[in-house]
PDB file of C-alpha atoms in Angstrom:
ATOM      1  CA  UNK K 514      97.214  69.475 121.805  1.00 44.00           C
ATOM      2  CA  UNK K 515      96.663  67.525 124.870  1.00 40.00           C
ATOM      3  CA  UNK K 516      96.347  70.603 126.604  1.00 43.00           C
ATOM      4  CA  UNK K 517      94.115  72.532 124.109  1.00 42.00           C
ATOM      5  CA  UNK K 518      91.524  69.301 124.141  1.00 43.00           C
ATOM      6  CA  UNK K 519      91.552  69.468 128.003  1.00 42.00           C
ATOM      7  CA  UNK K 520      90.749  72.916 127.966  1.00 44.00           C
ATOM      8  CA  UNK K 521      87.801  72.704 125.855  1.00 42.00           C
ATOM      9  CA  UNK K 522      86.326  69.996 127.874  1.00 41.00           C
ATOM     10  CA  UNK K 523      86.727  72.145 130.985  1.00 41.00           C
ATOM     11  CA  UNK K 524      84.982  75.291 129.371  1.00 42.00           C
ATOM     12  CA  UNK K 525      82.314  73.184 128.048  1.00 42.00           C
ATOM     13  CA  UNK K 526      81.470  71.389 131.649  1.00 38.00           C
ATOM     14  CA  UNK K 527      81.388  74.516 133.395  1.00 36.00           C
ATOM     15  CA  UNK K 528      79.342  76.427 130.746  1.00 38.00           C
ATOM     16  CA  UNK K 529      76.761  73.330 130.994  1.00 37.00           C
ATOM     17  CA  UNK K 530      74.667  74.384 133.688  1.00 35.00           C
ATOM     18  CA  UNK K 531      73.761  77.248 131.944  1.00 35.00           C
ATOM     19  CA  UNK K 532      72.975  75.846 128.895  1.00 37.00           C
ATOM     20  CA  UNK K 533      69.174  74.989 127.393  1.00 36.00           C
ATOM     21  CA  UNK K 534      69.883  71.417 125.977  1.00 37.00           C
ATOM     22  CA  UNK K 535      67.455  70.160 122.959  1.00 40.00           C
ATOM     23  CA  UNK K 536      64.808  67.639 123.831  1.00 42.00           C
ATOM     24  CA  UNK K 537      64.381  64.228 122.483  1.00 54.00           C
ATOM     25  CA  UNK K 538      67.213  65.344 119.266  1.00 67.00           C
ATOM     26  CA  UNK K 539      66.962  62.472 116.464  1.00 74.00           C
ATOM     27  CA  UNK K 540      70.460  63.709 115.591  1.00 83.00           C
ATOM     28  CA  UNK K 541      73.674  64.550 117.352  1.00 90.00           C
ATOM     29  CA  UNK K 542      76.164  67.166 116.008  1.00 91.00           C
ATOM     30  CA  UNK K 543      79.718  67.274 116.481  1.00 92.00           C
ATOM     31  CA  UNK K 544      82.849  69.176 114.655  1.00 91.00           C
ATOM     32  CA  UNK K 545      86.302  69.711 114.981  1.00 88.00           C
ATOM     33  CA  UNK K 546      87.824  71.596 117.789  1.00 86.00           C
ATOM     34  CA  UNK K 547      84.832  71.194 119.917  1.00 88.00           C
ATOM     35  CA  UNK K 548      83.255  68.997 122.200  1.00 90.00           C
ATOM     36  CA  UNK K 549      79.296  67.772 121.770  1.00 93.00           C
ATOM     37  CA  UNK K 550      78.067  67.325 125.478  1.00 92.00           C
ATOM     38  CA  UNK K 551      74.677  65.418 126.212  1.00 92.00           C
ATOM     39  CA  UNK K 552      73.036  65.403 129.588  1.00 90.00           C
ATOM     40  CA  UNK K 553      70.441  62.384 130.556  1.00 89.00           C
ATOM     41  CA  UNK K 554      67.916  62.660 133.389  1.00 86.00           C
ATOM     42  CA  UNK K 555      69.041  59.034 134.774  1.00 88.00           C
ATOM     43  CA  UNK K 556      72.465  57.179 134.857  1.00 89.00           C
ATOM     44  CA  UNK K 557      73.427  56.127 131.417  1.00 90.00           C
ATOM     45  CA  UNK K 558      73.666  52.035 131.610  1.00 88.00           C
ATOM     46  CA  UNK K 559      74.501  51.678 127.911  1.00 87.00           C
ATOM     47  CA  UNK K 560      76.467  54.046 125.202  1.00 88.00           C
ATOM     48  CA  UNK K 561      77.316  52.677 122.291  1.00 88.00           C
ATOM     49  CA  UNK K 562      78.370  54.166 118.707  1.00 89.00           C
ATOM     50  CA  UNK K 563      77.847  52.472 115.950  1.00 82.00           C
ATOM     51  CA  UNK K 564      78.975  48.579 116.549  1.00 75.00           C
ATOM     52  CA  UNK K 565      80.920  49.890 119.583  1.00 75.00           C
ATOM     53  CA  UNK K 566      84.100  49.623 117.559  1.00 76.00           C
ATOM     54  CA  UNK K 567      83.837  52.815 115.943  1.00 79.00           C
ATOM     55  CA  UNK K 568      87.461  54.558 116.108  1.00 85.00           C
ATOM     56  CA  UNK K 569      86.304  57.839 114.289  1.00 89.00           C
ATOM     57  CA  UNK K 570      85.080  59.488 117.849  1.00 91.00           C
ATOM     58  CA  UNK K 571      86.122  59.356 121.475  1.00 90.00           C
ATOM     59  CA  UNK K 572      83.891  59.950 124.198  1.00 91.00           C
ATOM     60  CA  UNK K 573      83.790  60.051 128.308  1.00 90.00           C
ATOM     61  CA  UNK K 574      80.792  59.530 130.717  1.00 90.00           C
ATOM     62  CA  UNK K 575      81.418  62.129 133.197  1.00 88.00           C
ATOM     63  CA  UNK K 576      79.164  61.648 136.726  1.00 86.00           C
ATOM     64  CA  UNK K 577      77.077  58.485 135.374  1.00 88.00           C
ATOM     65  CA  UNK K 578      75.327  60.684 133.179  1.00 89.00           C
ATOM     66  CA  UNK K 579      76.626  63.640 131.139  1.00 90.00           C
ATOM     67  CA  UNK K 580      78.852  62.271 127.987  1.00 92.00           C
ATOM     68  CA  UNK K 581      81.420  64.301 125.514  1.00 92.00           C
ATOM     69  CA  UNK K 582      81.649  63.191 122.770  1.00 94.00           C
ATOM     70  CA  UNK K 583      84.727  64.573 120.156  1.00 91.00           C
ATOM     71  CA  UNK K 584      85.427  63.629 116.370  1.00 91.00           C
ATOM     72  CA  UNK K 585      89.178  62.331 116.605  1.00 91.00           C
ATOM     73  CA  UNK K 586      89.419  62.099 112.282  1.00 90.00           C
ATOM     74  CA  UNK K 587      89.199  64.539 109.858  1.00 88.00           C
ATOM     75  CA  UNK K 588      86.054  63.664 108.539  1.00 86.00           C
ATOM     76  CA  UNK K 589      83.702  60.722 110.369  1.00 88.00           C
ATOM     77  CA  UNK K 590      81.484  59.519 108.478  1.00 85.00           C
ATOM     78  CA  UNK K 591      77.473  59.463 110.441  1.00 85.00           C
ATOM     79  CA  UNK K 592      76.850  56.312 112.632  1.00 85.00           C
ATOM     80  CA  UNK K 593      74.098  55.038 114.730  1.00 84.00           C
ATOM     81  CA  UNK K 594      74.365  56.032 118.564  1.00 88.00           C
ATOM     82  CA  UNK K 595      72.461  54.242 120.818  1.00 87.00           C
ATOM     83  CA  UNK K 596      71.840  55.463 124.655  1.00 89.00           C
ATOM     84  CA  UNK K 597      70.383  53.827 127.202  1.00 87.00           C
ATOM     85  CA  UNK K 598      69.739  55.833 130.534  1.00 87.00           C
ATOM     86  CA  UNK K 599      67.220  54.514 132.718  1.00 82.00           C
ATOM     87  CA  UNK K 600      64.065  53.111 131.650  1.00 79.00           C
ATOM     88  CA  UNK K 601      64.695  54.966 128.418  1.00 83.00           C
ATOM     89  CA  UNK K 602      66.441  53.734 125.266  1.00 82.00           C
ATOM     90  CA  UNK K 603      67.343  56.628 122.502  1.00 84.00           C
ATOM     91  CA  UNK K 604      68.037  55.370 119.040  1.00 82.00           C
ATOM     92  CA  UNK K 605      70.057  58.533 117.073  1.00 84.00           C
ATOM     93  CA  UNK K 606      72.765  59.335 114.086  1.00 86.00           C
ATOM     94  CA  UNK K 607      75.767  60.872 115.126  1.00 89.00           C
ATOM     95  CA  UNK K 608      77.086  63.159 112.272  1.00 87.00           C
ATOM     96  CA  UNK K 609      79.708  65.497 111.704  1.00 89.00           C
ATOM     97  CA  UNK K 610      79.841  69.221 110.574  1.00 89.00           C
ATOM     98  CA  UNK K 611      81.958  71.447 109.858  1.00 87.00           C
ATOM     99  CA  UNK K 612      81.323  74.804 111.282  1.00 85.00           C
ATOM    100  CA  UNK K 613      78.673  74.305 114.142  1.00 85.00           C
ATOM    101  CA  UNK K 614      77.594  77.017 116.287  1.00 85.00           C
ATOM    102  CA  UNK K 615      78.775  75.414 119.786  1.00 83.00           C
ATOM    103  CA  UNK K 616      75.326  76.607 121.102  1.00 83.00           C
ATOM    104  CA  UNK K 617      74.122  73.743 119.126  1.00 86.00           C
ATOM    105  CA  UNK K 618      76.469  71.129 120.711  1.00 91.00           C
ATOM    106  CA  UNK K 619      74.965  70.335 123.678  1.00 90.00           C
ATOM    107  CA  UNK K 620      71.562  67.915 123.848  1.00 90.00           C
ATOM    108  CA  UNK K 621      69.372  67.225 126.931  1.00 89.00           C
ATOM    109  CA  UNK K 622      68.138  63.511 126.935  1.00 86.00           C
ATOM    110  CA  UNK K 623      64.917  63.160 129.064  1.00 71.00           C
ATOM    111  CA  UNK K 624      64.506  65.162 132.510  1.00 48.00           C
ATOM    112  CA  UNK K 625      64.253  61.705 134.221  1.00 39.00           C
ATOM    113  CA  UNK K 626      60.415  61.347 132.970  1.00 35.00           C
ATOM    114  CA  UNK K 627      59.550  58.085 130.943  1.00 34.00           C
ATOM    115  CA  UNK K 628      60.634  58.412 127.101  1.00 34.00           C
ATOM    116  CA  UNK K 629      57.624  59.987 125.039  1.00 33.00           C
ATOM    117  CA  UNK K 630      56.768  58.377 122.363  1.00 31.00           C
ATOM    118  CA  UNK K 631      57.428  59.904 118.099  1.00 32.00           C
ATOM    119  CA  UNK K 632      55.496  62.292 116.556  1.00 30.00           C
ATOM    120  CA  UNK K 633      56.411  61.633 113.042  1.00 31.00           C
ATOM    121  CA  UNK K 634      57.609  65.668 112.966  1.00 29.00           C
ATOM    122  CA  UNK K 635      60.690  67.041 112.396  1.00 27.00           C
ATOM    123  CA  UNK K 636      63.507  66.316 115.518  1.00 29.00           C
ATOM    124  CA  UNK K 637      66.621  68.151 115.519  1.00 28.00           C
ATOM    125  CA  UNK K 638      68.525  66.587 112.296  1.00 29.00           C
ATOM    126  CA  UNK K 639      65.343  67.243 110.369  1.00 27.00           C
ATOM    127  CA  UNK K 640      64.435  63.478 110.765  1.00 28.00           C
ATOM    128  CA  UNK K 641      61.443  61.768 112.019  1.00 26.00           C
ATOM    129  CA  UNK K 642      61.877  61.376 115.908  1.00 27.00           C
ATOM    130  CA  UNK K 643      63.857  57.934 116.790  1.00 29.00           C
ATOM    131  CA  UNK K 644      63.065  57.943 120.575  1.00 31.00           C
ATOM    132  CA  UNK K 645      62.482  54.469 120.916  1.00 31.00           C
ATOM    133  CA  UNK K 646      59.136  53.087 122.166  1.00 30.00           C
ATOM    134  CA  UNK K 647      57.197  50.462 121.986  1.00 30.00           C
ATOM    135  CA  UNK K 648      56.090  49.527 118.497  1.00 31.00           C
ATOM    136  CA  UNK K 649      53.215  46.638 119.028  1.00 35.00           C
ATOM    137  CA  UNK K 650      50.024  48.789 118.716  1.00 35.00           C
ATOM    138  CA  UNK K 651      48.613  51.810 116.878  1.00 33.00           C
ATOM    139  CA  UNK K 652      48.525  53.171 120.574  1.00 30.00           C
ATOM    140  CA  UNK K 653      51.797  53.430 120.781  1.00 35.00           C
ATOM    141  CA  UNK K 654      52.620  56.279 118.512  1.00 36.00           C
ATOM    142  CA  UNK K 655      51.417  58.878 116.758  1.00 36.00           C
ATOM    143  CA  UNK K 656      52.497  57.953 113.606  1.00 44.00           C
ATOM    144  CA  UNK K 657      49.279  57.321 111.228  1.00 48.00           C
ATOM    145  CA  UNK K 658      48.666  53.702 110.516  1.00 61.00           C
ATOM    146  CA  UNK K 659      46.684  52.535 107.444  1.00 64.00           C
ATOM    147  CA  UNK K 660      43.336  51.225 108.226  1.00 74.00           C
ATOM    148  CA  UNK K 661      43.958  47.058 107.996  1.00 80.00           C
ATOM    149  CA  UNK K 662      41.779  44.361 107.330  1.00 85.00           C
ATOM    150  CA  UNK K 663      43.111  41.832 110.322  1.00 87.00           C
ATOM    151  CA  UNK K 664      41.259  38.768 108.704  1.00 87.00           C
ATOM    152  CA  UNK K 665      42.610  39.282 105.601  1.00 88.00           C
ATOM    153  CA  UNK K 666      46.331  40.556 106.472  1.00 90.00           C
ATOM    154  CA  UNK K 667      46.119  37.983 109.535  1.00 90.00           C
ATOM    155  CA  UNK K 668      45.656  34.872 106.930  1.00 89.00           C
ATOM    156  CA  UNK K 669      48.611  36.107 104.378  1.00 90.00           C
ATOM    157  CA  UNK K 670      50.483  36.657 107.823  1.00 91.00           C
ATOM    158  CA  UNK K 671      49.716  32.989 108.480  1.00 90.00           C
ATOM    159  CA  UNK K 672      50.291  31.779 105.714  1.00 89.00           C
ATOM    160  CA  UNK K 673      53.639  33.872 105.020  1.00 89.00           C
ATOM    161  CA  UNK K 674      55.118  32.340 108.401  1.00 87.00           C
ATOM    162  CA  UNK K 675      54.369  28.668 106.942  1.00 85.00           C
ATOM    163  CA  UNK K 676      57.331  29.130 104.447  1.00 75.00           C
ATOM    164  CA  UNK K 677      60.639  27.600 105.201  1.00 70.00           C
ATOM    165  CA  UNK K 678      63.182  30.524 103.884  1.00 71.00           C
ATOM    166  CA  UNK K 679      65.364  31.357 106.332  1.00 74.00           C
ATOM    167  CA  UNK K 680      68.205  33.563 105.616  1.00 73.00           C
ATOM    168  CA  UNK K 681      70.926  32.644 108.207  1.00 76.00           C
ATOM    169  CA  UNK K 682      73.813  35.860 107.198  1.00 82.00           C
ATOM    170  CA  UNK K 683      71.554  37.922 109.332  1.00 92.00           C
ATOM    171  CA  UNK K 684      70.835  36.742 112.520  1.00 92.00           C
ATOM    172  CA  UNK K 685      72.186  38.344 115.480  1.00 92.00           C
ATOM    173  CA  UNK K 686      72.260  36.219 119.430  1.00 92.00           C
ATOM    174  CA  UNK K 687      71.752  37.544 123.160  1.00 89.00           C
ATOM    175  CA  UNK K 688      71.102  36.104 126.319  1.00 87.00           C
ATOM    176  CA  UNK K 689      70.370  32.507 124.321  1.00 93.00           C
ATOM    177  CA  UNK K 690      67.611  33.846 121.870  1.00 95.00           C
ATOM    178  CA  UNK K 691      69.114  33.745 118.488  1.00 95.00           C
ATOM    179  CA  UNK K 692      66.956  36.404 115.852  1.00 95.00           C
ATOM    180  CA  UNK K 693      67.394  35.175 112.444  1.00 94.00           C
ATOM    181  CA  UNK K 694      65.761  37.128 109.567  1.00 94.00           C
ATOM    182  CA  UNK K 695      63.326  35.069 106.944  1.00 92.00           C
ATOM    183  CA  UNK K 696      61.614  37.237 104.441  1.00 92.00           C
ATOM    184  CA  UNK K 697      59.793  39.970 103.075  1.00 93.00           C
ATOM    185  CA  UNK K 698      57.016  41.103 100.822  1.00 94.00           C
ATOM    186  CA  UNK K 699      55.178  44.202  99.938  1.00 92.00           C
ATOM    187  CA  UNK K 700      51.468  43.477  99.008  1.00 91.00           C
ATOM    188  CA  UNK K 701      48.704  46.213  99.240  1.00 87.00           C
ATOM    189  CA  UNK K 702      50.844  49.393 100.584  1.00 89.00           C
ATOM    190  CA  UNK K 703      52.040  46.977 103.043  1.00 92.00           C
ATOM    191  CA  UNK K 704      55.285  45.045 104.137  1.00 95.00           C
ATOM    192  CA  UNK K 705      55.373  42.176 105.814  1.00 95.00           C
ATOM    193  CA  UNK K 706      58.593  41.211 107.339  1.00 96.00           C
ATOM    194  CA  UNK K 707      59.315  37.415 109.136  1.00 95.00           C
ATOM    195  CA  UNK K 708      61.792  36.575 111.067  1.00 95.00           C
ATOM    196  CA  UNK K 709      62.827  33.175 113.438  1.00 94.00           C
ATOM    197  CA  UNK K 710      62.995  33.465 117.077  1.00 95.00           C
ATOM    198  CA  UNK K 711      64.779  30.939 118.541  1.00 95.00           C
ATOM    199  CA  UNK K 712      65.117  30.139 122.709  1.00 95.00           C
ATOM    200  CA  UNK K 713      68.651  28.078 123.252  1.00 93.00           C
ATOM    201  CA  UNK K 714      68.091  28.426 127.062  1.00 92.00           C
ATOM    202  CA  UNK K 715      66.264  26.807 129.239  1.00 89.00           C
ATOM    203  CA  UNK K 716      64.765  30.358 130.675  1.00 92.00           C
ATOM    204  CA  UNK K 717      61.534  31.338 129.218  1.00 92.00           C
ATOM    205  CA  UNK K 718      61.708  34.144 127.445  1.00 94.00           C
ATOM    206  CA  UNK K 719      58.850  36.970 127.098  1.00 93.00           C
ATOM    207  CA  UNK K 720      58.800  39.671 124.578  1.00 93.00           C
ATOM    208  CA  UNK K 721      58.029  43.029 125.731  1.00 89.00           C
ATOM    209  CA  UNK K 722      58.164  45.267 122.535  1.00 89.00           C
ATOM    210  CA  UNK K 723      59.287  45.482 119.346  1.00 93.00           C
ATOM    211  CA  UNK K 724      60.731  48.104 117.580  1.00 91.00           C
ATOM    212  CA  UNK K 725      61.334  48.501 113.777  1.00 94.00           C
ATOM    213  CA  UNK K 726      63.481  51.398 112.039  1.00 92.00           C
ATOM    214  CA  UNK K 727      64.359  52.316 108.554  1.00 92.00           C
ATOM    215  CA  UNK K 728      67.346  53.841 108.549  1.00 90.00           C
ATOM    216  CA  UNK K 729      67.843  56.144 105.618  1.00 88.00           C
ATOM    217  CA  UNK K 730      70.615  56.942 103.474  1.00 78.00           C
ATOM    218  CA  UNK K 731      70.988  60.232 101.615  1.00 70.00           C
ATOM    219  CA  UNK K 732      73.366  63.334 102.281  1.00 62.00           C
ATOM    220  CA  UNK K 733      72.530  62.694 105.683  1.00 63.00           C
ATOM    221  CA  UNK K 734      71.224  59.422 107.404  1.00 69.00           C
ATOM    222  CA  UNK K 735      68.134  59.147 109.567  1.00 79.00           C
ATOM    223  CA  UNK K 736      66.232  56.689 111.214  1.00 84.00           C
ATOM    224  CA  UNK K 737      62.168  56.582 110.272  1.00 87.00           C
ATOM    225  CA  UNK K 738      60.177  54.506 112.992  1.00 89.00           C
ATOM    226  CA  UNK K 739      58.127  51.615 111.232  1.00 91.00           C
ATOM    227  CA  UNK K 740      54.825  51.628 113.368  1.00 90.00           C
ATOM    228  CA  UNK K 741      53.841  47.974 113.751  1.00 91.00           C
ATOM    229  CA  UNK K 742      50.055  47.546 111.849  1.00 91.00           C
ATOM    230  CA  UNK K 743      49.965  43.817 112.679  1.00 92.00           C
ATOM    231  CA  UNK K 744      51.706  40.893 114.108  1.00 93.00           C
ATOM    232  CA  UNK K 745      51.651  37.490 113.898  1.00 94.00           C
ATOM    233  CA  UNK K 746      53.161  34.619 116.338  1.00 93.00           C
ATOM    234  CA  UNK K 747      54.261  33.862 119.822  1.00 93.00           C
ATOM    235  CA  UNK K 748      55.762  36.657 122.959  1.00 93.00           C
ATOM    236  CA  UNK K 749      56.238  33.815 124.893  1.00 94.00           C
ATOM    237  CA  UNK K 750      58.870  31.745 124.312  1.00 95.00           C
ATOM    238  CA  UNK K 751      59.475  28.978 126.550  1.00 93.00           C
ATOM    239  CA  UNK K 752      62.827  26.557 126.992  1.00 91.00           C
ATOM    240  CA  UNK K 753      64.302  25.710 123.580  1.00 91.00           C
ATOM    241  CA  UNK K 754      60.853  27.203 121.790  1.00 94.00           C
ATOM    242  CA  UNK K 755      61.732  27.872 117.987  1.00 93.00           C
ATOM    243  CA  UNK K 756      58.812  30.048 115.926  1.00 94.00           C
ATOM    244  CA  UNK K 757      58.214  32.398 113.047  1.00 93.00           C
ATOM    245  CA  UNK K 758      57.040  35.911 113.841  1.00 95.00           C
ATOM    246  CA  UNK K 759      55.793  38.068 111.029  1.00 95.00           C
ATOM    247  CA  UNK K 760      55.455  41.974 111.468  1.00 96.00           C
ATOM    248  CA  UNK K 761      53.168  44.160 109.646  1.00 95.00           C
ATOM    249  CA  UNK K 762      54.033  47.737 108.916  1.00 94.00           C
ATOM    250  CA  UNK K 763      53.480  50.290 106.154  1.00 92.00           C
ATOM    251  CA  UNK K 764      55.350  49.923 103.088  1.00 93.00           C
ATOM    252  CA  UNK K 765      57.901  52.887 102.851  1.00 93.00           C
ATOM    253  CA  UNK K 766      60.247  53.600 100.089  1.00 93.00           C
ATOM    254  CA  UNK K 767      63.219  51.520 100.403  1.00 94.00           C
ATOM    255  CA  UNK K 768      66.510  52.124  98.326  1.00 93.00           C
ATOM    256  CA  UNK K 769      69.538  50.195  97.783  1.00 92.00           C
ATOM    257  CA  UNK K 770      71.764  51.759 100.063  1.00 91.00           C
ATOM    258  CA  UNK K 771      69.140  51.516 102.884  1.00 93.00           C
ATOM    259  CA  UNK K 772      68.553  49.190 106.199  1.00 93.00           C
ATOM    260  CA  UNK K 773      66.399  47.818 108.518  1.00 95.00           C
ATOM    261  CA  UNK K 774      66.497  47.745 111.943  1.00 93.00           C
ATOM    262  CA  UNK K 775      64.893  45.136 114.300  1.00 94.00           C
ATOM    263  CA  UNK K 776      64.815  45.614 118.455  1.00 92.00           C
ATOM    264  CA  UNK K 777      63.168  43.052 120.840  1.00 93.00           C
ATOM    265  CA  UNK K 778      63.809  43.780 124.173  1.00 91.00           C
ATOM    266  CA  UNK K 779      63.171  41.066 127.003  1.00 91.00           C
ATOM    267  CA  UNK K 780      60.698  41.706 129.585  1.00 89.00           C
ATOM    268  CA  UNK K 781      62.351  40.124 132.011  1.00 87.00           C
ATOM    269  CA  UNK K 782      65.636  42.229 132.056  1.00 86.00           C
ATOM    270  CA  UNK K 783      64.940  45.092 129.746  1.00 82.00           C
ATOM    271  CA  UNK K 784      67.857  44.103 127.787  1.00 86.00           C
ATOM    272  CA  UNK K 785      67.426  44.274 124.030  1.00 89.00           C
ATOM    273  CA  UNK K 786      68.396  41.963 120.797  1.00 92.00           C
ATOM    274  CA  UNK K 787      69.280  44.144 117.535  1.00 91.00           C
ATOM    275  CA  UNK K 788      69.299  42.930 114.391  1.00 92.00           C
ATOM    276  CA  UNK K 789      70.450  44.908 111.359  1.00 92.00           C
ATOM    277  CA  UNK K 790      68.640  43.650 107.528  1.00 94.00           C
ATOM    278  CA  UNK K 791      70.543  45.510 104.644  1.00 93.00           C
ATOM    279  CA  UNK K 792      68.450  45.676 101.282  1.00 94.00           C
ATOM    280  CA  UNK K 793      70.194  42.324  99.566  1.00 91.00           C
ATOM    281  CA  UNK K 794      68.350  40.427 102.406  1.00 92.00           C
ATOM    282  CA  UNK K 795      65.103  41.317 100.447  1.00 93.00           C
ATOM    283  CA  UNK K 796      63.079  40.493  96.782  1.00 90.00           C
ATOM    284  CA  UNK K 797      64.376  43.120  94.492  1.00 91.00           C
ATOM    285  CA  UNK K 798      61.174  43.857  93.485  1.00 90.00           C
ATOM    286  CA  UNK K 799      60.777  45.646  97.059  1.00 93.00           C
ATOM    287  CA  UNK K 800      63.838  47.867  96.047  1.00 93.00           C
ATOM    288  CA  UNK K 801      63.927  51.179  94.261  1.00 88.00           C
ATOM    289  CA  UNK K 802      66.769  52.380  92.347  1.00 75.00           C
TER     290      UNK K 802
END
């Protein structure tokens, strides 16, 4: 077996030269007997499936920046894969099939040009494309944003960060700035979501973007990028500085099974926070069946 496996790997590296990757994927593909290979224009400086203690796949970085990527159980179930190569950050799923053409395994992650930013068509998994940008403006994406009222949505925004509920099971910490998520609501085709930003350190801390994904679960999971329509607090966020932060996006259609997913990423070192919201962190009355 060891033998067979090292095989493949072989055959796969020296067919990848040859091969036309897919651009900017929102998916990856992998299946049994086979290796999934993805190429990245710059040195890869983070990989990471799932929590990073996912056991259902093995992978190698070959050269800094081409990764393989091979199902080790019978049937893995889809998990997030994050990759970070350069000044780019991809957010995908990583699924499992089980006949692939092997055409379709391999994936070409930037050519070393800046990350573009989504659509809102169809990627490669028949998603909405995950490539993550920035999320703070309407200039950011191409995703349509509902025309907003900022006096009006800027005073319930105000108001909204006044209240003290602060839900502490989901609250994730990095480089001393603890994310802790508050509340939701849906008013007017809108969702406003809150959330406590907390500086431990002593190192000011400045927000650079924000990025907010609904991640999707049906007979395959996908990640829909939440374009930011308004937003409310500090990006600054000096020694031991504590505030509310409420972002503004388009109401989608959330089920039970679903998930949010918040990214901050420090200006400072590019390094980014993740917190993950499942549905029982907000009002049922924001929940379909």
């Amino acid at each position: 077996m060891k033998h067979l496996l090292l095989g493949v790997f072989c055959c796969c590296f020296l067919s990848w030269s040859n091969a036309s990757g897919q651009a900017q994927p929102d998916s990856i593909i992998t299946t049994k007997g086979a290796v999934t290979l993805i190429t990245c224009g710059s040195s890869i400086s983070t990989f990471q499936i799932g929590d990073g203690k996912n056991s259902d796949y093995d992978y190698r970085i070959v050269d800094g920046n081409v990764v393989f990527i091979r199902p080790v159980v019978a049937n893995p179930r889809p998990t997030n894969l994050v990759i970070r190569e350069g000044d780019n950050i991809f957010y995908m799923i990583l699924a499992y099939r089980e006949k692939v053409e092997l055409s379709k395994l391999k994936y070409n992650l930037s050519g070393g040009a800046s990350a573009k930013t989504p659509t809102g068509g169809a990627g490669a998994g028949g998603g909405t494309s995950t490539v993550a940008t920035t999320a703070e403006s309407a200039a950011d994406n191409n995703t349509p944003l509902p025309d907003v009222d900022t006096v009006t949505v800027g005073n319930i925004a105000a108001d909204f960060m006044k209240q003290r509920k602060v839900q502490r099971q989901y609250e994730t910490t990095s480089e001393d700035i603890t994310v802790t998520f508050s509340q939701a609501m849906s008013l007017n085709n809108l969702m406003y979501l809150c959330f406590r930003i907390k500086n431990q350190g002593g190192t000011p801390y400045q927000v650079e973007k924000v990025t907010i994904m609904h991640k999707v679960h049906t007979d395959t999971t996908t990640l829909h990028h939440l374009p930011v329509a308004y937003r409310k607090g500090p990006s600054f966020f000096g020694g031991r500085d504590e505030e509310n932060v409420v972002f503004v996006t388009p109401a989608p259609v959330l089920k039970r099974s679903d998930e949010l997913i918040f990214i901050m990423y420090n200006a400072a070192t590019k390094n980014q926070i993740v917190l993950y919201v499942p549905m029982s962190g907000l009002p049922k009355y924001m929940i379909t069946k």
